[in-house]
Short mmCIF file of C-alpha atoms in Angstrom, two decimals:
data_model
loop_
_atom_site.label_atom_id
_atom_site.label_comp_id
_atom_site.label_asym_id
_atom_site.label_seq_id
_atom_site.Cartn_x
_atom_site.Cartn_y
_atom_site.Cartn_z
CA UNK A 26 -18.65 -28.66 12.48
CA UNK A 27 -19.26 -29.00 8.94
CA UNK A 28 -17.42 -30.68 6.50
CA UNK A 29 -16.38 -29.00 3.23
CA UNK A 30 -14.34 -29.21 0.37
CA UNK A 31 -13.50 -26.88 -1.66
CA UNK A 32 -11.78 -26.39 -5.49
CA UNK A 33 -8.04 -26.18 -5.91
CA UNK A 34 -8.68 -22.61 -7.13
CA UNK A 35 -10.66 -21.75 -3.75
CA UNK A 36 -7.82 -23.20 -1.88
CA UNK A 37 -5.88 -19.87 -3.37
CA UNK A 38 -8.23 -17.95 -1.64
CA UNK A 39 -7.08 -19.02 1.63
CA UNK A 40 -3.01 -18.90 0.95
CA UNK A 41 -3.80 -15.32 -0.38
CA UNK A 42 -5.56 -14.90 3.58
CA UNK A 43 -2.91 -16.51 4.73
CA UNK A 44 -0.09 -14.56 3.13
CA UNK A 45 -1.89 -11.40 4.13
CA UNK A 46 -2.18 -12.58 7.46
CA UNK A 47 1.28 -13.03 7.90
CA UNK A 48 2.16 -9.41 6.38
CA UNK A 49 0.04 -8.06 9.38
CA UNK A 50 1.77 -10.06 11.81
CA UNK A 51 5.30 -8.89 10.62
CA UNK A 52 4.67 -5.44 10.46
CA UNK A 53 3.62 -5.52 14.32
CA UNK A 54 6.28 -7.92 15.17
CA UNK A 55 9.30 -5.74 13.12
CA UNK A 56 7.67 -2.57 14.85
CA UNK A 57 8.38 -4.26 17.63
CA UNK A 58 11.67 -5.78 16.94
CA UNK A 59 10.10 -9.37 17.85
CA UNK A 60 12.16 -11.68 16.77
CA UNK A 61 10.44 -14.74 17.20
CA UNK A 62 6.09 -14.84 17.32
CA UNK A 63 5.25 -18.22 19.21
CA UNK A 64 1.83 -17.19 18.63
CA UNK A 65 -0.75 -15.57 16.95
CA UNK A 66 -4.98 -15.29 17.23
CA UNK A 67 -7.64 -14.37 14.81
CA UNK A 68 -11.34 -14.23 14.77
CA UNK A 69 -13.10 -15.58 11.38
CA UNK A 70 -16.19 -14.74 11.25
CA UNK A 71 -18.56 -17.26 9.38
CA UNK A 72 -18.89 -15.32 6.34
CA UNK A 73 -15.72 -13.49 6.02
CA UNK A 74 -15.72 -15.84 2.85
CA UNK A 75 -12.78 -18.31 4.74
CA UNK A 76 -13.03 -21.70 5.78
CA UNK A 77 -10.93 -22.40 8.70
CA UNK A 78 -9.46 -25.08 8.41
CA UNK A 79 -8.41 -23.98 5.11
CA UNK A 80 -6.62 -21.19 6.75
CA UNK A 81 -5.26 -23.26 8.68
CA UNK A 82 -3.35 -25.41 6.13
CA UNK A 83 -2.44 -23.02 4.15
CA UNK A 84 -1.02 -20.18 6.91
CA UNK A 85 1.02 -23.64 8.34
CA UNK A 86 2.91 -23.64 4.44
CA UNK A 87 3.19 -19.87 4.12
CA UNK A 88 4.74 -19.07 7.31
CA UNK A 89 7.89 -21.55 6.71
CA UNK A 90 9.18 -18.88 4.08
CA UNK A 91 9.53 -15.89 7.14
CA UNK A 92 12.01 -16.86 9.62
CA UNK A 93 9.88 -14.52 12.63
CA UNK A 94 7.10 -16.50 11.81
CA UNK A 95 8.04 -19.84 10.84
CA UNK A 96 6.78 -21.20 14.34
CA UNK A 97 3.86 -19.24 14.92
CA UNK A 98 1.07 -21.46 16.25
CA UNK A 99 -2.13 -19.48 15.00
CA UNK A 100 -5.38 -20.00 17.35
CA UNK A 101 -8.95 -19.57 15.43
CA UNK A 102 -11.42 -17.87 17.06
CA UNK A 103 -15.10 -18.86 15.25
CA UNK A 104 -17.05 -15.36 15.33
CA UNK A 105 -21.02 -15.88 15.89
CA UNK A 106 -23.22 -13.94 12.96
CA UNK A 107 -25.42 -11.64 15.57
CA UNK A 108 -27.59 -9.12 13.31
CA UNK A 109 -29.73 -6.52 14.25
CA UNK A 110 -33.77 -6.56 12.94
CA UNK A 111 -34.73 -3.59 11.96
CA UNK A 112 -38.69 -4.29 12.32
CA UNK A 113 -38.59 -5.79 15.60
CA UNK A 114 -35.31 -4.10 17.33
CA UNK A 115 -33.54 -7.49 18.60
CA UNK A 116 -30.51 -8.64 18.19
CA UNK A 117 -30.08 -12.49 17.59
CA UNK A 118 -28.23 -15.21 16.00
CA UNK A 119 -28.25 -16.30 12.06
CA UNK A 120 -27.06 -18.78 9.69
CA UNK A 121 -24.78 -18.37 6.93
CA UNK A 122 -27.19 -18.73 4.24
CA UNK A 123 -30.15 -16.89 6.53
CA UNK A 124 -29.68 -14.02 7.58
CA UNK A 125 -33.58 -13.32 8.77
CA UNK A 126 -34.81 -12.54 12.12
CA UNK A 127 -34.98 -15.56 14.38
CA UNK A 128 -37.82 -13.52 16.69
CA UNK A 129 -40.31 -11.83 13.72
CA UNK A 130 -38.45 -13.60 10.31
CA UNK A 131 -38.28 -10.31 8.88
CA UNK A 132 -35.55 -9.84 6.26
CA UNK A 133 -35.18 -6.43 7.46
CA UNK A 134 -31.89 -7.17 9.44
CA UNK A 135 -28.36 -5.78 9.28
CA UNK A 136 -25.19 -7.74 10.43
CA UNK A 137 -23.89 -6.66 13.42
CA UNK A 138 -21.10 -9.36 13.45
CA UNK A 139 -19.96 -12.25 11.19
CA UNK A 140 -17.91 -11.04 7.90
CA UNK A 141 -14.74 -10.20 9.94
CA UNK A 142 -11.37 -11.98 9.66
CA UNK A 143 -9.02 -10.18 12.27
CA UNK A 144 -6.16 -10.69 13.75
CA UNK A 145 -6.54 -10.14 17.63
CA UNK A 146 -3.28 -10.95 19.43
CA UNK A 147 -0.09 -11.89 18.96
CA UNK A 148 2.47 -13.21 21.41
CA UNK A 149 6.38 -12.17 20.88
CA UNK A 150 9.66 -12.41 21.59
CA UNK A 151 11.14 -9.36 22.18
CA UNK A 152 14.88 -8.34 23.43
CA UNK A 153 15.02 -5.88 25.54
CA UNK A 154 17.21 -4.04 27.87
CA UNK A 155 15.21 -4.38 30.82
CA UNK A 156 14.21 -7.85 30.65
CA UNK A 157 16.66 -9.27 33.17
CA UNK A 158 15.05 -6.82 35.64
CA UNK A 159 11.42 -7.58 34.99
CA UNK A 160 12.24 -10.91 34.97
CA UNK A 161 13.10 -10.67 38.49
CA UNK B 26 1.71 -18.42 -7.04
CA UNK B 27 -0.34 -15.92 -5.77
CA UNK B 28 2.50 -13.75 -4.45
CA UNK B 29 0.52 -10.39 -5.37
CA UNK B 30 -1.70 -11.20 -2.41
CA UNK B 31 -1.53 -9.42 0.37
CA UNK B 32 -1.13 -6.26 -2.01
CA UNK B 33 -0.08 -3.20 -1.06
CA UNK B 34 1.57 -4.82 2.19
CA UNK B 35 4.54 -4.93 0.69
CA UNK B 36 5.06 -1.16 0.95
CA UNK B 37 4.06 -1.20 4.48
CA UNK B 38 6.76 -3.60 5.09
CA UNK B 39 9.01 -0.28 5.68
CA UNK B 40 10.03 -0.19 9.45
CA UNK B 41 12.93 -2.23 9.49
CA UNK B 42 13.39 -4.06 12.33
CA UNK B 43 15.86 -2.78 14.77
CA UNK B 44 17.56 -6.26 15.40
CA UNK B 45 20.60 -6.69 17.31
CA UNK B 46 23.25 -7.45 15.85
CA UNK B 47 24.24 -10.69 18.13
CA UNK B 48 21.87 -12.73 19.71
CA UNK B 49 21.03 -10.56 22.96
CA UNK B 50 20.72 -12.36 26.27
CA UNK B 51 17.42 -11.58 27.39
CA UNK B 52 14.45 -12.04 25.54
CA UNK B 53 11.00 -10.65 26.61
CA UNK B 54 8.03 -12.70 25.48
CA UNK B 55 5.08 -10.14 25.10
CA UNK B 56 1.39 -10.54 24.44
CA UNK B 57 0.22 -8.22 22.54
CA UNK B 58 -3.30 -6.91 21.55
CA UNK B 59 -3.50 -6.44 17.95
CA UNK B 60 -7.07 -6.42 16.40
CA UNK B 61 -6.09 -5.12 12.91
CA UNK B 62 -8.38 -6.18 10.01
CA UNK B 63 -6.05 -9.47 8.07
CA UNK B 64 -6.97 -8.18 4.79
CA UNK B 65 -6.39 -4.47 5.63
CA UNK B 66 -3.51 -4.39 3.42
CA UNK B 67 -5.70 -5.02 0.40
CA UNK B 68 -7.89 -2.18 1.64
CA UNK B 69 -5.31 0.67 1.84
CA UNK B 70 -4.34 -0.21 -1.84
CA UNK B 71 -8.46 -0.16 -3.02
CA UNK B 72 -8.64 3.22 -1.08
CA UNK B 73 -5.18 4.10 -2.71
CA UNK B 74 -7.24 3.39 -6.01
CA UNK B 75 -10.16 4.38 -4.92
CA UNK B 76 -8.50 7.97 -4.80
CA UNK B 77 -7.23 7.69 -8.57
CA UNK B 78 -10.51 6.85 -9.52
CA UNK B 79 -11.88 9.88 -7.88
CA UNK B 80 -9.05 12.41 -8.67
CA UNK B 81 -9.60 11.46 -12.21
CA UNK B 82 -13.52 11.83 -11.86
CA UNK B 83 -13.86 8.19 -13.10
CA UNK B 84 -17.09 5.28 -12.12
CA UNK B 85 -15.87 1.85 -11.88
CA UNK B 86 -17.89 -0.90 -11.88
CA UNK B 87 -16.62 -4.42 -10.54
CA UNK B 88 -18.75 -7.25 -12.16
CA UNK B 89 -18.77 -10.43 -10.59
CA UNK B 90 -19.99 -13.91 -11.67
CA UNK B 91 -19.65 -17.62 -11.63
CA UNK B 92 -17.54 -17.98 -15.10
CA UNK B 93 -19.36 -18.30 -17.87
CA UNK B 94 -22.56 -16.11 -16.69
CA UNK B 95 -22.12 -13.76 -19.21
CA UNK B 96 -19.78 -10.74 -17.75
CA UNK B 97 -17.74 -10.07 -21.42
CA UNK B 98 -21.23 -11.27 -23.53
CA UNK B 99 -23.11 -8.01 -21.09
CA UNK B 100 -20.11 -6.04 -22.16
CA UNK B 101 -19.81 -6.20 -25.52
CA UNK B 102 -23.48 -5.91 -25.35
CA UNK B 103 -23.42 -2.53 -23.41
CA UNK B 104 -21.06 -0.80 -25.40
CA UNK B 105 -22.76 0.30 -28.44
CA UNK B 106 -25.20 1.63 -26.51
CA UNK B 107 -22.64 4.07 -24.84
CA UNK B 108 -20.68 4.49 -27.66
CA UNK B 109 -20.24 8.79 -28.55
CA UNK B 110 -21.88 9.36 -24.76
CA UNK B 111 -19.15 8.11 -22.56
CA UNK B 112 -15.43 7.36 -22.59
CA UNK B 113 -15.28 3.41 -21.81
CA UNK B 114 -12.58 1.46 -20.53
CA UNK B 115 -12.29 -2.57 -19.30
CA UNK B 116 -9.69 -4.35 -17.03
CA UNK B 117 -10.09 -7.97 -17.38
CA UNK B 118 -9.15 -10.48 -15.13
CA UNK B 119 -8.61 -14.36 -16.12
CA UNK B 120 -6.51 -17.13 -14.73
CA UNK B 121 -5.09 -17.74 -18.85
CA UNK B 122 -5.35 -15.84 -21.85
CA UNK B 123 -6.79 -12.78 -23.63
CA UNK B 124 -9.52 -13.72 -25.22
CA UNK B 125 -11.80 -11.73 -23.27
CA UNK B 126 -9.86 -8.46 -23.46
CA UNK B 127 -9.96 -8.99 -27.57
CA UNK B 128 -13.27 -9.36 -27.21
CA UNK B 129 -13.87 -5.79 -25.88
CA UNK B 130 -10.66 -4.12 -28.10
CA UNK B 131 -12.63 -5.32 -31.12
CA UNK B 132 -15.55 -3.26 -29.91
CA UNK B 133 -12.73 -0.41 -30.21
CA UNK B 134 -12.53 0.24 -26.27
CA UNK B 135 -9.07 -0.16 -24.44
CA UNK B 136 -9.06 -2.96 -22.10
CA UNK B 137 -5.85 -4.46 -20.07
CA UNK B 138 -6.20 -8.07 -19.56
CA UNK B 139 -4.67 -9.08 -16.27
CA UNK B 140 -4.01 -12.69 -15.68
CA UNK B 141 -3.40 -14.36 -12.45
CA UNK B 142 -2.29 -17.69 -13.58
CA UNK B 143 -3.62 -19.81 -10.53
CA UNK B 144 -4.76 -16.69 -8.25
CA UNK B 145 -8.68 -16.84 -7.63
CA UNK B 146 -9.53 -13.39 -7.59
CA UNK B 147 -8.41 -9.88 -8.61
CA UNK B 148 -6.73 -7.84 -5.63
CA UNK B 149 -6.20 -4.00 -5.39
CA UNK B 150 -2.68 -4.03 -6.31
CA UNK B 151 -3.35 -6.19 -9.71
CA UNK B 152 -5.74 -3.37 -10.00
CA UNK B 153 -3.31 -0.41 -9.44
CA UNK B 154 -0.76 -2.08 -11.91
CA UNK B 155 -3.58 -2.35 -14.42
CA UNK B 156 -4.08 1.42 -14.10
CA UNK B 157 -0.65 2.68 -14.97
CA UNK B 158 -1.46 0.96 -18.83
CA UNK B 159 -4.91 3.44 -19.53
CA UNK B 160 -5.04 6.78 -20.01
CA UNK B 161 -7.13 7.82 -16.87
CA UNK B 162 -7.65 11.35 -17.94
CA UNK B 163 -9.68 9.33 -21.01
CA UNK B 164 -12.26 7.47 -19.66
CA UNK B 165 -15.47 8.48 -17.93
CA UNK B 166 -16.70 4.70 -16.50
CA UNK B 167 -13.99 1.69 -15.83
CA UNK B 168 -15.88 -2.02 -15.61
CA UNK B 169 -13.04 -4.32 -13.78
CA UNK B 170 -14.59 -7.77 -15.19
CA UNK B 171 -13.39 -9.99 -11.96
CA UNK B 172 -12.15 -13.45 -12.28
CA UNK B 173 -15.16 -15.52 -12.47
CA UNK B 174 -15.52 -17.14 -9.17
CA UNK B 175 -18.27 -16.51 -6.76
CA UNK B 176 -16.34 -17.20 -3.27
CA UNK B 177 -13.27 -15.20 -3.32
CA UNK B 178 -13.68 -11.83 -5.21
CA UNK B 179 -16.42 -10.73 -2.85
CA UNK B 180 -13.39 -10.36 -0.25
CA UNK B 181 -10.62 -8.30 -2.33
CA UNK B 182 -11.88 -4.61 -2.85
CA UNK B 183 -10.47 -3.15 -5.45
CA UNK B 184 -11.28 0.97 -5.06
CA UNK B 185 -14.61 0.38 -6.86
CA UNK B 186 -17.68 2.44 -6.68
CA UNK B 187 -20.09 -0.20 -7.30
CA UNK B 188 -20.07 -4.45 -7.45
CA UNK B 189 -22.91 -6.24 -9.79
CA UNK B 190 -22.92 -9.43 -9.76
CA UNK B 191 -24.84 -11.55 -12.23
CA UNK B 192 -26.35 -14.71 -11.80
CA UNK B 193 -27.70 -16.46 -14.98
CA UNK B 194 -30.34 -18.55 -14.72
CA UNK B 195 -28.69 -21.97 -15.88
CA UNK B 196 -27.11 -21.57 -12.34
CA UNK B 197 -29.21 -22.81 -9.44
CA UNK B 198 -31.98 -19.86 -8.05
CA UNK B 199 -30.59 -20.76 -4.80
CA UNK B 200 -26.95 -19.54 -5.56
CA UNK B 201 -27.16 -16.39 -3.47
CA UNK B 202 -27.99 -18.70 -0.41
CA UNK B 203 -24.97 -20.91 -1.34
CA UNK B 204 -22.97 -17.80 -1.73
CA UNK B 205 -23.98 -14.94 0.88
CA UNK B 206 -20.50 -13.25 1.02
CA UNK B 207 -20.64 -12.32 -2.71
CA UNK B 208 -24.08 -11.54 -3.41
CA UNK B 209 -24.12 -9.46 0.36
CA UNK B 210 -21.22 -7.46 -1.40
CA UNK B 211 -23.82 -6.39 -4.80
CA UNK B 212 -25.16 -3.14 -5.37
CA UNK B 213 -27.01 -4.82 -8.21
CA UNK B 214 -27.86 -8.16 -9.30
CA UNK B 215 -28.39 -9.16 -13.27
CA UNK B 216 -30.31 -12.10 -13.63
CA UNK B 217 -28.42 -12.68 -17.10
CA UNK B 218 -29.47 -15.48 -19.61
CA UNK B 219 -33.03 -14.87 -19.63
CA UNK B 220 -33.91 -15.91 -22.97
CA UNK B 221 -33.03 -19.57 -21.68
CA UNK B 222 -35.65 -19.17 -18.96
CA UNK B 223 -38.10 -21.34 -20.95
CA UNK B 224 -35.69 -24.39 -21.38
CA UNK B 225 -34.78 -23.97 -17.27
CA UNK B 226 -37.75 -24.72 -15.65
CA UNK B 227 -36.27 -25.45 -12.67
CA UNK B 228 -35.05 -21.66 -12.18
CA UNK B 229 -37.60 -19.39 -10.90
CA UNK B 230 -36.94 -16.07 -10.58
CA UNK B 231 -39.02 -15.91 -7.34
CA UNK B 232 -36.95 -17.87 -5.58
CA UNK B 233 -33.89 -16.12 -6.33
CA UNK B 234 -35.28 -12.56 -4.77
CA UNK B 235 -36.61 -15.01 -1.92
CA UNK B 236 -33.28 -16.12 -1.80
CA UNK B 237 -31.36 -12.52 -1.69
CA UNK B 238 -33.86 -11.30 0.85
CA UNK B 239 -33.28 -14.31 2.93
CA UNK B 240 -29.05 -13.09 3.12
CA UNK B 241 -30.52 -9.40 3.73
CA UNK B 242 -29.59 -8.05 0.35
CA UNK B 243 -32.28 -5.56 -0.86
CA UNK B 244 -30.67 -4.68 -4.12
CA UNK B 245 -32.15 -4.19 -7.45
CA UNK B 246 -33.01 -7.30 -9.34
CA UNK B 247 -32.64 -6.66 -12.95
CA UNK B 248 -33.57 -9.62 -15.70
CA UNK B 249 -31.73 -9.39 -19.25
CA UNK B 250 -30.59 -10.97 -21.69
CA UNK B 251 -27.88 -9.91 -24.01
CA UNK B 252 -30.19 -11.53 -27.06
CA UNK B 253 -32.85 -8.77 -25.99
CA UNK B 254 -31.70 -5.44 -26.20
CA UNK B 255 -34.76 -3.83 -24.71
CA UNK B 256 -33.96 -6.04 -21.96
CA UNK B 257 -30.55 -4.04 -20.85
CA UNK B 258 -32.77 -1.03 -20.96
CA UNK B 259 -33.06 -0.65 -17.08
CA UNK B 260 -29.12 -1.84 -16.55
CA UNK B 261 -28.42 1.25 -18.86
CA UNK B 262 -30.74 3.13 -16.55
CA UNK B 263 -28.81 2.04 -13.46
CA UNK B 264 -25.92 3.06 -15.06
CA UNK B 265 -26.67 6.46 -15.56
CA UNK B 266 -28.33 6.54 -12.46
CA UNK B 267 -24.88 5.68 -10.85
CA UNK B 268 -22.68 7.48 -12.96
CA UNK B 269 -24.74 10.61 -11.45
CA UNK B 270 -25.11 9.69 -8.20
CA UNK B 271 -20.81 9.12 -7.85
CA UNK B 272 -20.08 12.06 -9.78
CA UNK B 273 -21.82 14.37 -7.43
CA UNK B 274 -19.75 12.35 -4.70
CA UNK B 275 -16.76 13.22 -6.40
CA UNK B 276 -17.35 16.82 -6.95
CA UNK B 277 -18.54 17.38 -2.85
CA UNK B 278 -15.52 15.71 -2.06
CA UNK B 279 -13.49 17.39 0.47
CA UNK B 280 -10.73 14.05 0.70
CA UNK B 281 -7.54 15.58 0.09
CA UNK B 282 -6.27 15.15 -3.61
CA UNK B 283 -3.34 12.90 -4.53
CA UNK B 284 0.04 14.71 -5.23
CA UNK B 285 2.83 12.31 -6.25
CA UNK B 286 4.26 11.41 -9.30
CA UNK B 287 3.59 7.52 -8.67
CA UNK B 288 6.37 6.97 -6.33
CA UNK B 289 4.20 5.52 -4.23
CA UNK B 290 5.86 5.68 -1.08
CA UNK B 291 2.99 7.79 0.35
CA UNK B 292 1.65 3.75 0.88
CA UNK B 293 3.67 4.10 4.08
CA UNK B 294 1.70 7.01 5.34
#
């Protein structure tokens, strides 16, 4: 894993991630009248432009101001940058800052995955009627 | 803070939750399968805008730099030359002062100078604010000058039609391999500053269109220099180029038209 550091300006990029990360989550969680998320996974893909560990950081300050989410442990999920050659027809694995064909070189390749930043699952805590049931 | 991040979210945020009113009994914990883009909330605002732009049969251009390439220099550079042909208008985004958006109001072109304070980049509700201070029905191409920064911008959409993104060459030639998320984002790169070229050996050109490639972006390369005006010749080019390629877009557009009186509670929707 590398190691990077960033400015105290890019370090805004990831609270803004952060903060938009946590809108997501509540609008699932009040959908669902969660009132507590334990939990909570994303995917970062290597050049979704965020540094995870960044994210990290920052979504552990920004969740203290929303009660649902205040404990949310978040789980990161490193995507793999998989494009697509266009001269030779594989698929296969690239680099941030190459984004050729690891079979012919060619620069004619499209991403298949690597830019995303998603948020996958998230685990709640949810009353319901019905729970004493189901939990029997 | 940045508390405008997350834009647009914030009118999304409209399904109360149905809590009870004491602490119920039984609680069910639930896994649930999301996958929902994090920055999605920025994206419904820039297609929000996106649909202004369009209704109002306005280009926008989002430039995007390291600061100090030359973003406000290509501006005030590019106006004259559309000056009586089209109806201009700038937003400007900086973390302090105005000084850019004086620059282009001296030039006799409206701009609205947003600044973030400590925010990084220009989102799509920044944007959308921005708008409600021009006359829309005025202005024929809109150039959003982004906060100079070449990490975060590349991930906020604003509603633009087009990103260029300059890179000048007292930067390194290898700055779009340093930088792949902005520079995969560009419809066009400017390699700005070219009358220094001579005093920068160490840039070469080459190597920067080596260095796109390499990231996949097959974009036009343009070289100018604001000292040169022959040199923004085939930028103006581009620019008409685009201005008639998303014009015809807009006028085969079938997307249904905005109707609201900028309530904006169709953001729920």
């Amino acid at each position: 894993m590398k190691f990077s550091r960033k400015s105290a300006a890019n370090l805004m990029h990831e609270l803004s991630v952060a903060q938009a990360l946590l809108d997501q989550i509540e609008i699932v969680a009040q959908a669902r009248g969660a009132l507590d998320v334990p939990a909570a996974t994303i995917r970062v893909g290597p050049l979704s432009g965020v540094e995870p560990s960044l994210l990290r950081r920052a979504f552990e300050v920004a969740r203290l101001a929303r009660p649902t989410t205040a404990r949310t442990e978040l789980t990161l999920e490193i995507g793999e940058i998989v494009v697509s050659c266009a001269s030779c027809g594989r698929n296969g694995s690239a680099s941030p800052g190459d984004l050729r064909c690891q079979h012919c070189a060619s620069v004619r390749t499209s991403m298949r995955t690597g830019d995303e930043l998603l948020l996958l699952r998230i685990e709640m805590d949810i009353p319901a009627a019905g729970a004493a049931e189901m939990a029997n | 803070m940045c508390d405008k991040c997350g834009c647009g979210a914030t009118a999304t945020l409209d399904q109360p939750a149905e809590k009870a009113s004491g602490k119920p009994a039984t609680v069910v914990r639930e896994q649930f399968e999301v996958v929902r883009g994090i920055l999605d909330g920025n994206q419904r605002q820039a297609k929000h805008n996106r649909e202004h732009f369009d209704m109002h049969g306005i280009v926008v251009i989002n430039l995007m730099s390291s600061p100090g390439s030359g973003k406000t220099s290509l501006l005030e550079a590019t106006i004259p030359r559309l000056r009586g042909k089209l109806r201009l208008a700038v937003i400007e985004g900086d973390l302090e002062t105005e000084n850019d958006a004086r620059r282009i109001r001296a030039q006799g072109v409206p701009a609205i100078q947003i600044t973030t304070g400590t925010a990084c980049h220009l989102d799509a509700s920044l944007v959308h604010d921005a708008l409600h201070a021009l006359d829309l029905d005025s202005i024929d191409l809109l150039f959003i000058e982004n906060i100079g920064n070449l990490v975060c911008p590349a991930s906020f959409g604003l509603g633009q039609h087009r990103n260029v993104t300059l890179l000048s060459v007292t930067e390194g030639d290898d700055k779009p391999a340093k930088y792949p998320v902005m520079f995969r984002t560009s419809d066009l790169v400017l390699l700005s500053k070219m009358d220094l070229l001579p005093h920068v050996p160490e840039f070469e050109p080459r190597r920067a269109e080596d260095a796109l490639a390499s990231i996949g972006v097959h974009v036009p390369l343009l070289r100018i220099s604001t000292r040169t005006p022959a040199s923004l010749d085939p930028w103006l080019q581009w620019l008409d180029h685009t201005l008639a390629e998303v014009r015809s877009q807009q006028a085969t557009a079938t997307t249904p038209r905005l109707v609201h009186g900028h309530a904006h509670d169709h953001l729920s929707g």
